[in-house]
PDB file of C-alpha atoms in Angstrom:
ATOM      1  CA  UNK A   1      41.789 -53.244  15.323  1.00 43.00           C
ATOM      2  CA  UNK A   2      38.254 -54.431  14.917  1.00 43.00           C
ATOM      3  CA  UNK A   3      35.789 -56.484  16.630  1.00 40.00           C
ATOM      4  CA  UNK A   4      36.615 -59.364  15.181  1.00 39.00           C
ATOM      5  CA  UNK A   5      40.025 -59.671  16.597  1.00 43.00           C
ATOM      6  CA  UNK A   6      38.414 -60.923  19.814  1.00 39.00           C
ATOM      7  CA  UNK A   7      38.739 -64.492  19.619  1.00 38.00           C
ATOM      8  CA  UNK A   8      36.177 -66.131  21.556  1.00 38.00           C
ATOM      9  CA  UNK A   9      37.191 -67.363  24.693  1.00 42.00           C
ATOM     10  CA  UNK A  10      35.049 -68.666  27.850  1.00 41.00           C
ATOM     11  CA  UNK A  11      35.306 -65.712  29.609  1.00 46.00           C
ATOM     12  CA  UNK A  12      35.611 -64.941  33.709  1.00 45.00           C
ATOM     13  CA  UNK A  13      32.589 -62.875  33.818  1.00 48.00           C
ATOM     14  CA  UNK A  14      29.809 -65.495  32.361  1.00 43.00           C
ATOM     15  CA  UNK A  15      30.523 -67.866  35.278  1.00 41.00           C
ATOM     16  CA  UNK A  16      29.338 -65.607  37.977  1.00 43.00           C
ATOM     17  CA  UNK A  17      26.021 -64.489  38.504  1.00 47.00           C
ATOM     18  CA  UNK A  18      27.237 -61.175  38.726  1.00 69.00           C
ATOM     19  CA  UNK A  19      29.497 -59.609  35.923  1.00 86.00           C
ATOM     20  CA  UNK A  20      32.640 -57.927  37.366  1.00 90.00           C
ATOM     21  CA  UNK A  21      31.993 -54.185  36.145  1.00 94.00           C
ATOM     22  CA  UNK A  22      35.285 -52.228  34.475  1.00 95.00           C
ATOM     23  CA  UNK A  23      35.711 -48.922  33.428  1.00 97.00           C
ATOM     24  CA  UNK A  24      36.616 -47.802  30.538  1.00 96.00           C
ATOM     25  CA  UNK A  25      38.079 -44.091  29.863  1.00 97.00           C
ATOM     26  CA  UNK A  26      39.015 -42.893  26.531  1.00 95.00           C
ATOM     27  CA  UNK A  27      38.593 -39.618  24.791  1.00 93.00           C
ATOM     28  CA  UNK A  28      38.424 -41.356  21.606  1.00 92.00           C
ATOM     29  CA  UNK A  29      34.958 -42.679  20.802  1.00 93.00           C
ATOM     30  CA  UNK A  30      35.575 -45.153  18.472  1.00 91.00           C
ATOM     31  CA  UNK A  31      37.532 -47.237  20.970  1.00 91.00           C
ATOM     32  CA  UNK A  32      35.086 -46.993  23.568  1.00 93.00           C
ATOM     33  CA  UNK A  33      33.164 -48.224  21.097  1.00 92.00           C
ATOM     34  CA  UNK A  34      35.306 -50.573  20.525  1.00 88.00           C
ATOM     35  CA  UNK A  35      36.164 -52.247  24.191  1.00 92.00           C
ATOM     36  CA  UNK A  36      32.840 -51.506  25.494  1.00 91.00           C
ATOM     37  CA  UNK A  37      31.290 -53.788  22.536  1.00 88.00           C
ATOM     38  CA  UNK A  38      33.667 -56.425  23.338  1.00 86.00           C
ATOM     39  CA  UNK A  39      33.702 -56.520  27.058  1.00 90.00           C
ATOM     40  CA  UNK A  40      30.107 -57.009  27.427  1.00 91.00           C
ATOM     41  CA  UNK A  41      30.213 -59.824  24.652  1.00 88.00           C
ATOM     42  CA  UNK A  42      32.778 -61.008  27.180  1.00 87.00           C
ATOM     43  CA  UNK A  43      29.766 -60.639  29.700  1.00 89.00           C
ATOM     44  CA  UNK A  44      31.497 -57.949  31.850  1.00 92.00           C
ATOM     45  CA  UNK A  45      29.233 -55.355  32.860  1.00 94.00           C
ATOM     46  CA  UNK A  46      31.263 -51.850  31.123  1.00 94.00           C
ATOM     47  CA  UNK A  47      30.842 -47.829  32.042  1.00 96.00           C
ATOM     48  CA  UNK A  48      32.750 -45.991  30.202  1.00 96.00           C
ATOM     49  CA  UNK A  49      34.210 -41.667  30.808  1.00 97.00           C
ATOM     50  CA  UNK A  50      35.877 -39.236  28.127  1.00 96.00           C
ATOM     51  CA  UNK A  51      37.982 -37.806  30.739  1.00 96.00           C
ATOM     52  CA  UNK A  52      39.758 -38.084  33.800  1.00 95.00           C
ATOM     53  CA  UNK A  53      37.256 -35.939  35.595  1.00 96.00           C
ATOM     54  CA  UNK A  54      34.563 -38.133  34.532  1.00 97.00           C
ATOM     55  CA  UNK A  55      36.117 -41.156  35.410  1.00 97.00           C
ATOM     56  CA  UNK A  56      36.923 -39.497  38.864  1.00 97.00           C
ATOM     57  CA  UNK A  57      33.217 -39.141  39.373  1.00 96.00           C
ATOM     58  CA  UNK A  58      32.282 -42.203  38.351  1.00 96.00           C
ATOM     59  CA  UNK A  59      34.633 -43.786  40.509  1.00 95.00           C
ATOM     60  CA  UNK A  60      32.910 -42.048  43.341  1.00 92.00           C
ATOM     61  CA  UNK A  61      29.580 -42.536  42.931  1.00 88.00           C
ATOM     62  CA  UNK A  62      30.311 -46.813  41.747  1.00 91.00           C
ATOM     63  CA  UNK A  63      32.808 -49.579  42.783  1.00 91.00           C
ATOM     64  CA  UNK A  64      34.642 -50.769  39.788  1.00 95.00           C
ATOM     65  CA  UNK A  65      36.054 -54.184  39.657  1.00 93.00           C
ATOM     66  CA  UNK A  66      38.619 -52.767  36.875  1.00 95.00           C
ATOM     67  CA  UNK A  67      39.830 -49.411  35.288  1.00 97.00           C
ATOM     68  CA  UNK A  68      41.171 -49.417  31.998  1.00 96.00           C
ATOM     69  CA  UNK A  69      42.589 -46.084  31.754  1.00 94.00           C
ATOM     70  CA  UNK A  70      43.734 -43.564  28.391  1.00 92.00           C
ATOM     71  CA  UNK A  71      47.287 -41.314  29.810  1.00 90.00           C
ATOM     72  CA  UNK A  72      46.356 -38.553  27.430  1.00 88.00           C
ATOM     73  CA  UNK A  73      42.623 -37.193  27.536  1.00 91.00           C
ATOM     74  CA  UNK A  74      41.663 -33.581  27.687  1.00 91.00           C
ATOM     75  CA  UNK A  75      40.628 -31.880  31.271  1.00 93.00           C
ATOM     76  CA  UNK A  76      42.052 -34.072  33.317  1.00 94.00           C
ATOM     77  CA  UNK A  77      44.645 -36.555  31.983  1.00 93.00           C
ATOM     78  CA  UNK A  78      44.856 -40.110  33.353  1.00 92.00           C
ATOM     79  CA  UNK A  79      47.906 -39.555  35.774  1.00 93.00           C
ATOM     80  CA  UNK A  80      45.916 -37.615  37.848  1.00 95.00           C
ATOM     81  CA  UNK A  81      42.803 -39.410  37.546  1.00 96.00           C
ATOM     82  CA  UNK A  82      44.749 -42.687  38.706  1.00 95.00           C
ATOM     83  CA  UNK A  83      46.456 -40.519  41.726  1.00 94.00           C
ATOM     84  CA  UNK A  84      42.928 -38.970  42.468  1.00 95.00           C
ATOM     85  CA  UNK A  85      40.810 -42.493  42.122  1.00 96.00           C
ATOM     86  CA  UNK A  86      44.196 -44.058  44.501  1.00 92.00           C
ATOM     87  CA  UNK A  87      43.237 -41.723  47.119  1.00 90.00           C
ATOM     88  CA  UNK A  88      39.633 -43.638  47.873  1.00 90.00           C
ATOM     89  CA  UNK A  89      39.621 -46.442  50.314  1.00 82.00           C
ATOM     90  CA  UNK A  90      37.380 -49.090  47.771  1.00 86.00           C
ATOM     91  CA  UNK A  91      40.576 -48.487  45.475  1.00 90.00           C
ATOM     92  CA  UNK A  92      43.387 -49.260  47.557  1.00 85.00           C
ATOM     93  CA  UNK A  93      43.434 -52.657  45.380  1.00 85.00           C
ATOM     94  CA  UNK A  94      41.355 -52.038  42.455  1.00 91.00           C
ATOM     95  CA  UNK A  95      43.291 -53.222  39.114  1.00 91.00           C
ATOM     96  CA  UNK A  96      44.226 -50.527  36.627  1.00 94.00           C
ATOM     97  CA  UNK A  97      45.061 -51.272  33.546  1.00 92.00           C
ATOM     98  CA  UNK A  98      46.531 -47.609  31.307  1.00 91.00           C
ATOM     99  CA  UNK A  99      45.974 -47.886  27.636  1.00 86.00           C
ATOM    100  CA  UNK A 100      48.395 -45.014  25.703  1.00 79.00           C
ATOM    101  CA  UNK A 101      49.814 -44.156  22.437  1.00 75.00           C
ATOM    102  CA  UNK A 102      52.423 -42.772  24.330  1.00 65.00           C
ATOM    103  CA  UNK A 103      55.556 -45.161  24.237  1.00 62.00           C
ATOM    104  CA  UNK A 104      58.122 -42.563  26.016  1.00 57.00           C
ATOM    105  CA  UNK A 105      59.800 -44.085  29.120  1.00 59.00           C
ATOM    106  CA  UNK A 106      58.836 -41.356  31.106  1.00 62.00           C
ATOM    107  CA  UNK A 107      55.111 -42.173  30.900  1.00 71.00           C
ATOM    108  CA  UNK A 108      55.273 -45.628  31.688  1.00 72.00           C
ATOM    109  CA  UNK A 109      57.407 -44.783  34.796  1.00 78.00           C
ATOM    110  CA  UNK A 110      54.481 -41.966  35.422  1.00 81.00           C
ATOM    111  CA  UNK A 111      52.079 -44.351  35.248  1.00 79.00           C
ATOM    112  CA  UNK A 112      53.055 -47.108  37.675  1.00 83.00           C
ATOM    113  CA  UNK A 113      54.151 -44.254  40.280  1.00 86.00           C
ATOM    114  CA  UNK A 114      50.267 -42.958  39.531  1.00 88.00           C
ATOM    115  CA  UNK A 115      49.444 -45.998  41.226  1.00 89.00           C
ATOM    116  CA  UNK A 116      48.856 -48.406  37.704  1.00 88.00           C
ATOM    117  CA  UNK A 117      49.225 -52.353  37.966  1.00 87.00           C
ATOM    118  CA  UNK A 118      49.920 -52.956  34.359  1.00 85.00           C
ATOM    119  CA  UNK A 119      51.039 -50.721  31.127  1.00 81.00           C
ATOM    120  CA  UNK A 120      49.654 -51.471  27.479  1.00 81.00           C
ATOM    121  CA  UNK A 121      50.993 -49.394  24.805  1.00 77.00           C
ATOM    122  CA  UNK A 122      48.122 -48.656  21.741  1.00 82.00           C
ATOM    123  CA  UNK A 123      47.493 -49.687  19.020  1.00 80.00           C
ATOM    124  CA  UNK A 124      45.784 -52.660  21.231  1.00 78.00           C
ATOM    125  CA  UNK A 125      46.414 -56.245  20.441  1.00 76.00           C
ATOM    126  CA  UNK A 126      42.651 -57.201  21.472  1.00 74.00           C
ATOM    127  CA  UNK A 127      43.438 -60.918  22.428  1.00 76.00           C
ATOM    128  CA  UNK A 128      45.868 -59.719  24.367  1.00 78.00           C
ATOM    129  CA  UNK A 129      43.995 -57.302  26.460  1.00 82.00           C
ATOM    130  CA  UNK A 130      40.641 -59.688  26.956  1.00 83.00           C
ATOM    131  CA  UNK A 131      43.685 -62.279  28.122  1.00 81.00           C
ATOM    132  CA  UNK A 132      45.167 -60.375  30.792  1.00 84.00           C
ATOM    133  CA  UNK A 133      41.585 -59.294  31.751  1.00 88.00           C
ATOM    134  CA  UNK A 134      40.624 -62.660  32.080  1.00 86.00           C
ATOM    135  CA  UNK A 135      43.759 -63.986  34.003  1.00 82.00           C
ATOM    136  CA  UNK A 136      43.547 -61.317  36.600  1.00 83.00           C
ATOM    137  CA  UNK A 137      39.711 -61.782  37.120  1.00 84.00           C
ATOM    138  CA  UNK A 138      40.950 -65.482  37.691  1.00 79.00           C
ATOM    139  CA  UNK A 139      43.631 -64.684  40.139  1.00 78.00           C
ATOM    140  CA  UNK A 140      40.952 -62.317  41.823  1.00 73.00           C
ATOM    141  CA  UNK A 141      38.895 -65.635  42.012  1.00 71.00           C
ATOM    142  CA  UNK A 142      41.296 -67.179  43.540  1.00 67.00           C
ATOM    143  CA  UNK A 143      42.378 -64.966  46.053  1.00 63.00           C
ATOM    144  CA  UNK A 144      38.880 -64.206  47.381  1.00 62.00           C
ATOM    145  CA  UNK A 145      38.249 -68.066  47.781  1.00 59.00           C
ATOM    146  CA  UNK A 146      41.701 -68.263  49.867  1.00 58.00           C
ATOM    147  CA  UNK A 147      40.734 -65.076  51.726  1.00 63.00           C
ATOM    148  CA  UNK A 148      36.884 -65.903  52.534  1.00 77.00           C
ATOM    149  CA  UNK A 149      38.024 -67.580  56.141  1.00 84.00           C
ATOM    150  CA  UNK A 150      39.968 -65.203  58.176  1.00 87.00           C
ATOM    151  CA  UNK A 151      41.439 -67.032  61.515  1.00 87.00           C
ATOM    152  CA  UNK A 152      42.963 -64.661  64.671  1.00 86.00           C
ATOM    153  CA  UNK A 153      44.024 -66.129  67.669  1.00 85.00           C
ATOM    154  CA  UNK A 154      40.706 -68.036  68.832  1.00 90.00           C
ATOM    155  CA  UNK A 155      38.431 -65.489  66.612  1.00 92.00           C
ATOM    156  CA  UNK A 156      37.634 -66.966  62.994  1.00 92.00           C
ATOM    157  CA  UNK A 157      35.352 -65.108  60.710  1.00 92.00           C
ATOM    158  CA  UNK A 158      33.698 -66.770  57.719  1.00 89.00           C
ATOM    159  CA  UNK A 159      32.348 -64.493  55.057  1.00 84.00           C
ATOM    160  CA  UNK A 160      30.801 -67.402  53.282  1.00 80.00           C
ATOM    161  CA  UNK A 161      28.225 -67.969  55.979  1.00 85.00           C
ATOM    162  CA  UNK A 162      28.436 -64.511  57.734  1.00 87.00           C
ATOM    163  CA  UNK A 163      29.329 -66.282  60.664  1.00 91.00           C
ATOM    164  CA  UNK A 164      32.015 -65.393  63.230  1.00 94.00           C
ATOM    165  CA  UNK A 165      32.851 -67.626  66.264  1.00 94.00           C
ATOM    166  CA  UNK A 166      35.481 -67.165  69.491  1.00 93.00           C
ATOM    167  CA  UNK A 167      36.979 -70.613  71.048  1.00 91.00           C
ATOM    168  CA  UNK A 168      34.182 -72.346  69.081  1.00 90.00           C
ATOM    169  CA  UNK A 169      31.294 -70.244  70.379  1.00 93.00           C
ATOM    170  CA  UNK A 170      28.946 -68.518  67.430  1.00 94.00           C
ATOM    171  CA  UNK A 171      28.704 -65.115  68.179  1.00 94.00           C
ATOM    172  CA  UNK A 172      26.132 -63.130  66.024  1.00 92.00           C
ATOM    173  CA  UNK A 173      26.649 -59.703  64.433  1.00 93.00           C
ATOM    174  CA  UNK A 174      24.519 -57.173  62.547  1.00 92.00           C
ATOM    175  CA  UNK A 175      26.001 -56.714  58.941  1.00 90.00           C
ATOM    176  CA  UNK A 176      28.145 -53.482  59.278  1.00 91.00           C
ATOM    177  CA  UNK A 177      29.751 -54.563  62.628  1.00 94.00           C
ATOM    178  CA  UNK A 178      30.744 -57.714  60.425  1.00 93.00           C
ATOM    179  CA  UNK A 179      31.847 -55.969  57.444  1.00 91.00           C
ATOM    180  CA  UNK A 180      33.986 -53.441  59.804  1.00 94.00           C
ATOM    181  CA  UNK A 181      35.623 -56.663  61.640  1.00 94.00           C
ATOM    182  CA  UNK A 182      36.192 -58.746  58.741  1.00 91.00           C
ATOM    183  CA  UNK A 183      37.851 -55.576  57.081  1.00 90.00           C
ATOM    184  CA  UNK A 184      39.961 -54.860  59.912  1.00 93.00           C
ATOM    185  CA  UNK A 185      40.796 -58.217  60.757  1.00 90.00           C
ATOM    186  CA  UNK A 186      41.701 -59.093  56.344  1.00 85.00           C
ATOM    187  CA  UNK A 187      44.179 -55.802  56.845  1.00 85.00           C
ATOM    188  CA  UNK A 188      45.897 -56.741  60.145  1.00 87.00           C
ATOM    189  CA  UNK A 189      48.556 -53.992  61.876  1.00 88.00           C
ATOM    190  CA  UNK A 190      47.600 -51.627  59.434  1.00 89.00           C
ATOM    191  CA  UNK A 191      45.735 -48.351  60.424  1.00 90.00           C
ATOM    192  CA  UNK A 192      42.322 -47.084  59.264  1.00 90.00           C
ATOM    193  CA  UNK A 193      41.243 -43.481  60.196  1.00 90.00           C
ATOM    194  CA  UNK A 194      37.622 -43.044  60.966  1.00 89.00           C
ATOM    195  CA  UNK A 195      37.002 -41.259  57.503  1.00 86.00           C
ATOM    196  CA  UNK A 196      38.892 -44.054  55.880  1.00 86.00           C
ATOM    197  CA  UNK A 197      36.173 -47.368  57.608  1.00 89.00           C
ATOM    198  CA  UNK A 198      33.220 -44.934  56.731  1.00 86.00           C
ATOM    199  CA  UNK A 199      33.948 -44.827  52.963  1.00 81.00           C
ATOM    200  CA  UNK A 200      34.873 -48.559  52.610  1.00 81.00           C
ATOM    201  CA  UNK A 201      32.556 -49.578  54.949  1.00 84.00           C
ATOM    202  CA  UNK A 202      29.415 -47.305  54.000  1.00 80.00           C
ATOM    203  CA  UNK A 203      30.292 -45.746  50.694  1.00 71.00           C
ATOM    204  CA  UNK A 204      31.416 -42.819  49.374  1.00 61.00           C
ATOM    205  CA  UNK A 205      28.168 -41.034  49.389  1.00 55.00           C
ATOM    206  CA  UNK A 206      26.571 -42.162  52.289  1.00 59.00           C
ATOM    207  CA  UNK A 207      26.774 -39.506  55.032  1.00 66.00           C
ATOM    208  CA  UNK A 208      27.440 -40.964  58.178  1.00 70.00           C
ATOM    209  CA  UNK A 209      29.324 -39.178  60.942  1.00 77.00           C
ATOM    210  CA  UNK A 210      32.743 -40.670  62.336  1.00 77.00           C
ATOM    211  CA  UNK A 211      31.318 -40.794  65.604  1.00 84.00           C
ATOM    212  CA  UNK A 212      29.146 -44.140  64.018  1.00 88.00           C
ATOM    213  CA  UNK A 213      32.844 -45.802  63.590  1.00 91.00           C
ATOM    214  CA  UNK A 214      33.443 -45.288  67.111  1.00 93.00           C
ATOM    215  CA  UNK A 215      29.533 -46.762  68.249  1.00 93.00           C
ATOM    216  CA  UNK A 216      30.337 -50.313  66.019  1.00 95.00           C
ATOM    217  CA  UNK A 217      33.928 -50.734  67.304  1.00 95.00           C
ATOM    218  CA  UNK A 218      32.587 -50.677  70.927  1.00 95.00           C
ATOM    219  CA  UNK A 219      30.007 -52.898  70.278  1.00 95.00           C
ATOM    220  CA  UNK A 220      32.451 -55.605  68.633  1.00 96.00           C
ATOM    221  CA  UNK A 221      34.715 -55.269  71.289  1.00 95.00           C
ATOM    222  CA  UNK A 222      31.594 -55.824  74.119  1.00 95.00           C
ATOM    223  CA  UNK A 223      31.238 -59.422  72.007  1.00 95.00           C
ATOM    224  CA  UNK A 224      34.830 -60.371  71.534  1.00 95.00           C
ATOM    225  CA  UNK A 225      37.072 -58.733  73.665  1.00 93.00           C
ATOM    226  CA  UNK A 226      39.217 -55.756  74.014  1.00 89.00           C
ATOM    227  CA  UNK A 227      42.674 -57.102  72.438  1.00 88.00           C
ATOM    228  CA  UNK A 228      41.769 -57.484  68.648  1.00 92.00           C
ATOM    229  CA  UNK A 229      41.388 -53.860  67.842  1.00 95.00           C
ATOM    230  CA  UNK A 230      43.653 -50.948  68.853  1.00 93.00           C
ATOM    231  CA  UNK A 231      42.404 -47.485  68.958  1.00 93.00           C
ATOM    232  CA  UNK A 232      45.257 -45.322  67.634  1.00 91.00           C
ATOM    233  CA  UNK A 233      44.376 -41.768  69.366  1.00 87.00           C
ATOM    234  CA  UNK A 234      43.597 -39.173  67.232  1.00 87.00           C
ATOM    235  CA  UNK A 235      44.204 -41.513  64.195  1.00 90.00           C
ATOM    236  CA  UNK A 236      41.779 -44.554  63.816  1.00 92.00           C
ATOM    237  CA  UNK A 237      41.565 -48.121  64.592  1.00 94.00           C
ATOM    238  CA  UNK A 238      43.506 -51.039  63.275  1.00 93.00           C
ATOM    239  CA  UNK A 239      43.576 -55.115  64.010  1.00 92.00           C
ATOM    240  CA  UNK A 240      46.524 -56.709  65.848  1.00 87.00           C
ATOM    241  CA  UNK A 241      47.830 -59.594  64.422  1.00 79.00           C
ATOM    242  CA  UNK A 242      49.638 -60.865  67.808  1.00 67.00           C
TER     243      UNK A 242
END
């Protein structure tokens, strides 16, 4: 494999303003190298980790768009990494991608309970990879268009414009009592603990007490009513659908 197996392609990434970012961890530095080389010809923005440990950190301290992933790397191998980088709210949903030499059943089965969304076994068939890259950035693309205009009962929230209006009244909102609606409302009838809305909401290493969660929900509910958001005692918040 060699950088010239990338055939050139128009790729996902050059059409936005800004590149979708991917991870890339590897103990093996020459294909690092490699996809990091590549990617960013692609015009993806690429960090790249020798272990799972690093990657872990990484994870916390960025939001990744895309984790391609190595099973067997010294420290901490990639099954736990995935499990560990699972765990954080921003990567409920984040696409990862495991690149092994291992072709044994048992990892591939390993790897998708882990928490993977797709399996490639090395040595890497380049075109291949940039491909699927590229078609899942475009599905991505897709989705978020569909997604952008959330409608509940008479409450419809448009990320595009920031805007959110009840029976056709505009109703405005600071950003993080937006972001926290539009959240809740995306995920409907499933439940958020307070920890949980502070790290997708504010980041992993902002440090915010729960008590903030508690401040914005009240304040949303003063502008658009009691019924859209449940409080779950002693467990967190979620939106109800019905």
């Amino acid at each position: 494999m060699n950088a010239t197996d990338f055939a050139p392609q128009q790729s996902t990434a050059n059409a936005m303003s800004k590149p979708y970012k991917i991870l890339v961890v590897d103990d093996e530095v020459d294909i690092i190298d490699l996809l990091k080389y590549n990617l960013e010809k692609e015009g993806y923005e690429v960090i790249s980790c020798s272990n799972g440990r690093e990657a872990i950190n990484a994870c916390k301290g960025n939001t990744f768009d895309l984790i391609l992933l190595d099973i067997m790397m010294p420290i901490t191998d990639g099954i736990e990494a995935c499990r560990q980088i699972r765990s954080m709210v921003k990567y409920k949903e984040t696409y990862i991608l495991f690149l092994t030499a291992r072709t044994e059943e048992y990892s591939e089965i390993a790897a998708f309970e882990a928490g993977a969304n797709d399996f490639i076994s090395k040595p890497i068939k380049p075109r291949a990879l940039s491909s699927r890259i590229a078609s899942y950035f475009s599905r991505r693309s897709q989705k978020d268009r569909n997604e952008t205009v959330i409608q509940l009962k008479d409450l419809v929230i448009d990320r595009s414009s920031f805007t959110v209006t009840k029976s056709g009244n505009r109703i405005v909102f600071p950003k993080k009592e937006f972001e926290l609606l539009y959240f809740l409302c995306q995920n409907p009838n499933k439940v958020f603990s307070r920890d949980d809305l502070l790290k997708y909401i504010w980041g992993e290493e902002t440090f915010v007490v729960s008590r903030t969660i508690d401040v914005h929900i009240r304040k949303i509910r003063e502008k658009i009513g009691d019924h859209y958001i449940t409080t779950l005692k002693g467990i967190g918040y979620k939106c109800e659908s019905e």
